[in-house]
Amino acid sequence: DVKVTQSSRYLVKRTGEKVFLECVQDMDHENMFWYRQDPGLGLRLIYFSYDVKMKEKGDIPEGYSVSREKKERFSLILESASTNQTSMYLCASSADEAFFGQGTRLTVV
Amino acid sequence: GIQVEQSPPDLILQEGANSTLRCNFSDSVNNLQWSHQNPWGQLINLFYIPSGTKQNGRLSATTVATERYSLLYISSSQTTDSGVYFCATQTSGSRLTFGEGTQLTVNP
């Protein structure tokens, strides 16, 4: 079975903290993605990566950065967390078919 | 970039009813999939179907790539079918694009 694993299911952080969300896949996929999901707004692409050390901005990259030092791991970084970044964050990886992590519900207080 | 539109946005059914969900896409695609998001937020893949027809139990899907649409059929719906159904496609350049989803509620 393909596995995409996100490091945390629930996370509570304080405003201004640096936050790391980790995603690991075990299928040697080239492509990895980070989305956030908010009620009524669907799944919005933050960043994606098509190879190690390669990254592309998605539709809402402001306030976020990413790191892909190894093929299996794609990290989303909130440089200085703010309350408007409270959301569900979803990671995906793909070759052809995409597979999804279980999601991380981040609350910034 | 490619546009993916799903309809209807919301659907309420009685248990046992059948339904059809639609996904239109604005350009040729290399792949297409349907996924179901459960109440806990987990996205589970239902079909990977860039073209043709597939069936899995009460669910089936058809993609007509030349006409740029895909359909997901749910027969004899059950309360456990409730949730959000997404179609998603990945074009050349690797971007994975989702539709807005169909929120399905199946009442007992």
Coordinates of C-alpha atoms in Angstrom, one line a residue:
Chain A
D1 CA 0.0 0.0 0.0
V2 CA 1.1 3.5 -0.8
K3 CA 1.7 5.6 2.3
V4 CA 1.8 9.3 2.6
T5 CA 2.4 10.2 6.2
Q6 CA 2.0 13.6 7.8
S7 CA 3.9 14.2 11.0
S8 CA 1.0 15.4 13.1
R9 CA -2.8 15.0 13.1
Y10 CA -3.5 18.0 15.3
L11 CA -1.2 20.9 16.1
V12 CA -1.6 24.0 18.2
K13 CA 1.0 26.8 17.9
R14 CA 1.3 30.3 19.1
T15 CA 1.3 33.4 16.9
G16 CA 4.8 34.2 15.7
E17 CA 6.2 30.7 16.1
K18 CA 8.0 28.9 13.3
V19 CA 6.1 25.8 12.4
F20 CA 7.2 22.8 10.4
L21 CA 4.7 20.4 8.8
E22 CA 6.4 17.2 7.5
C23 CA 5.2 14.8 4.9
V24 CA 6.8 11.5 4.0
Q25 CA 5.9 9.2 1.1
D26 CA 7.2 5.7 0.5
M27 CA 6.5 5.2 -3.2
D28 CA 9.5 7.0 -4.8
H29 CA 7.1 9.6 -6.3
E30 CA 8.6 12.6 -8.1
N31 CA 5.8 15.0 -7.3
M32 CA 4.7 16.2 -3.9
F33 CA 2.1 18.9 -3.0
W34 CA 0.9 20.9 0.0
Y35 CA -2.7 22.2 0.1
R36 CA -4.7 24.0 2.7
Q37 CA -8.4 23.4 3.0
D38 CA -10.9 25.9 4.5
P39 CA -14.7 25.7 4.6
G40 CA -16.2 27.0 1.4
L41 CA -12.8 27.5 -0.3
G42 CA -11.9 24.0 -1.4
L43 CA -8.4 22.7 -1.7
R44 CA -5.9 25.5 -2.4
L45 CA -2.4 24.7 -3.6
I46 CA 0.4 26.3 -1.5
Y47 CA 3.5 24.8 -3.1
F48 CA 4.5 21.7 -5.1
S49 CA 7.7 20.0 -6.0
Y50 CA 8.5 17.8 -9.0
D51 CA 12.0 16.8 -7.9
V52 CA 14.5 17.0 -5.1
K53 CA 15.4 20.6 -4.3
M54 CA 12.9 21.8 -6.9
K55 CA 9.8 23.8 -5.9
E56 CA 7.0 25.8 -7.6
K57 CA 4.6 28.3 -6.0
G58 CA 1.0 27.4 -6.0
D59 CA -1.9 29.7 -5.7
I60 CA -1.4 30.9 -2.1
P61 CA 2.4 30.7 -1.3
E62 CA 2.5 33.9 0.8
G63 CA 3.6 33.2 4.4
Y64 CA 4.8 29.8 3.6
S65 CA 8.0 28.2 2.4
V66 CA 9.0 24.6 1.6
S67 CA 11.9 22.3 1.6
R68 CA 12.6 19.1 -0.3
E69 CA 16.1 17.8 0.5
K70 CA 15.2 14.2 0.0
K71 CA 12.8 12.6 -2.5
E72 CA 10.6 11.1 0.1
R73 CA 10.1 14.2 2.3
F74 CA 8.4 17.5 1.6
S75 CA 8.2 20.0 4.4
L76 CA 6.0 23.0 4.7
I77 CA 7.3 25.9 6.8
L78 CA 5.3 28.7 8.3
E79 CA 8.0 31.2 9.0
S80 CA 5.9 33.2 11.5
A81 CA 2.6 31.6 12.2
S82 CA -0.5 33.9 12.2
T83 CA -4.1 33.2 13.2
N84 CA -5.2 33.3 9.6
Q85 CA -3.1 30.2 8.9
T86 CA -5.3 28.2 11.1
S87 CA -6.5 25.5 8.7
M88 CA -6.4 21.9 7.6
Y89 CA -3.2 21.1 5.7
L90 CA -3.1 18.2 3.3
C91 CA 0.0 16.7 1.7
A92 CA -0.1 14.6 -1.5
S93 CA 2.3 12.7 -3.7
S94 CA 2.0 11.4 -7.2
A95 CA 3.5 9.7 -10.2
D96 CA 0.3 9.4 -12.2
E97 CA -2.3 8.8 -9.5
A98 CA -2.1 11.0 -6.4
F99 CA -2.2 9.8 -2.9
F100 CA -2.9 11.8 0.2
G101 CA -1.8 12.1 3.8
Q102 CA -4.3 12.1 6.6
G103 CA -4.2 15.9 7.0
T104 CA -3.0 18.1 9.8
R105 CA -5.4 20.4 11.6
L106 CA -3.3 23.4 12.7
T107 CA -4.6 25.9 15.1
V108 CA -2.6 29.1 15.6
V109 CA -3.6 31.0 18.8
Chain B
G1 CA -4.0 26.6 -16.0
I2 CA -6.6 24.0 -16.3
Q3 CA -10.1 24.6 -14.8
V4 CA -11.9 21.7 -13.1
E5 CA -15.6 22.1 -12.4
Q6 CA -17.8 19.8 -10.4
S7 CA -21.5 19.6 -10.2
P8 CA -23.7 19.6 -8.3
P9 CA -22.0 21.4 -5.4
D10 CA -24.4 19.9 -2.9
L11 CA -26.5 16.7 -3.0
I12 CA -28.9 15.3 -0.4
L13 CA -30.3 11.8 -0.9
Q14 CA -32.3 9.3 0.9
E15 CA -30.7 6.0 1.6
G16 CA -31.1 3.7 -1.4
A17 CA -31.2 6.4 -4.0
N18 CA -28.8 6.6 -7.0
S19 CA -26.8 9.6 -8.0
T20 CA -24.5 11.0 -10.7
L21 CA -21.7 13.4 -10.0
R22 CA -20.0 15.3 -12.8
C23 CA -16.5 16.7 -13.4
N24 CA -15.7 18.9 -16.4
F25 CA -12.2 19.9 -17.3
S26 CA -11.1 22.7 -19.6
D27 CA -8.2 21.1 -21.3
S28 CA -6.7 17.7 -22.3
V29 CA -5.5 15.9 -19.2
N30 CA -3.0 13.1 -18.7
N31 CA -4.9 11.6 -15.8
L32 CA -8.0 12.0 -13.7
Q33 CA -9.1 10.6 -10.4
W34 CA -12.0 10.6 -8.0
S35 CA -11.5 10.7 -4.3
H36 CA -13.8 10.7 -1.2
Q37 CA -13.1 12.8 1.8
N38 CA -14.5 11.3 5.0
P39 CA -15.7 13.3 8.0
W40 CA -12.3 13.1 9.6
G41 CA -10.7 14.8 6.6
Q42 CA -8.9 11.8 5.0
L43 CA -9.0 11.6 1.2
I44 CA -9.5 8.1 0.0
N45 CA -9.0 7.3 -3.7
L46 CA -12.0 5.8 -5.5
F47 CA -10.9 5.6 -9.1
Y48 CA -7.9 6.5 -11.2
I49 CA -9.6 6.9 -14.6
P50 CA -8.0 9.0 -17.3
S51 CA -10.3 7.3 -19.8
G52 CA -12.9 4.6 -20.1
T53 CA -15.1 3.0 -17.4
K54 CA -14.4 1.3 -14.1
Q55 CA -16.6 -0.3 -11.5
N56 CA -16.1 -1.1 -7.9
G57 CA -19.1 -2.5 -6.1
R58 CA -21.9 0.2 -6.0
L59 CA -19.6 2.8 -7.5
S60 CA -18.6 3.3 -11.1
A61 CA -16.9 6.0 -13.1
T62 CA -16.6 7.0 -16.7
T63 CA -14.3 9.4 -18.3
V64 CA -14.8 10.7 -21.9
A65 CA -11.4 12.4 -22.4
T66 CA -12.3 13.7 -25.9
E67 CA -15.3 15.5 -24.5
R68 CA -13.5 16.6 -21.3
Y69 CA -15.7 15.2 -18.6
S70 CA -16.0 12.4 -16.1
L71 CA -18.9 11.0 -14.2
L72 CA -19.1 9.2 -10.9
Y73 CA -22.1 7.0 -10.3
I74 CA -23.2 5.9 -6.8
S75 CA -26.0 3.3 -6.7
S76 CA -28.1 2.3 -3.7
S77 CA -26.5 5.0 -1.6
Q78 CA -25.7 4.4 2.1
T79 CA -25.2 6.8 5.0
T80 CA -21.5 6.0 4.9
D81 CA -21.3 7.4 1.4
S82 CA -21.7 10.9 2.9
G83 CA -18.8 13.3 2.6
V84 CA -17.1 15.3 -0.1
Y85 CA -16.3 13.9 -3.5
F86 CA -13.4 15.5 -5.4
C87 CA -12.2 14.9 -8.9
A88 CA -8.6 15.9 -9.6
T89 CA -6.3 16.0 -12.6
Q90 CA -2.7 16.5 -13.2
T91 CA -1.5 18.1 -16.4
S92 CA 2.0 18.2 -17.9
G93 CA 4.1 20.4 -15.6
S94 CA 3.0 18.3 -12.7
R95 CA 0.4 20.6 -11.1
L96 CA -2.4 18.6 -9.4
T97 CA -5.7 20.5 -9.7
F98 CA -8.9 19.8 -7.8
G99 CA -12.5 20.6 -8.5
E100 CA -14.5 22.4 -5.7
G101 CA -16.1 19.1 -4.7
T102 CA -19.6 17.8 -4.3
Q103 CA -20.9 17.6 -0.7
L104 CA -23.0 14.5 -0.5
T105 CA -25.4 13.9 2.4
V106 CA -27.2 10.5 2.6
N107 CA -30.1 10.5 5.1
P108 CA -31.4 7.3 6.7

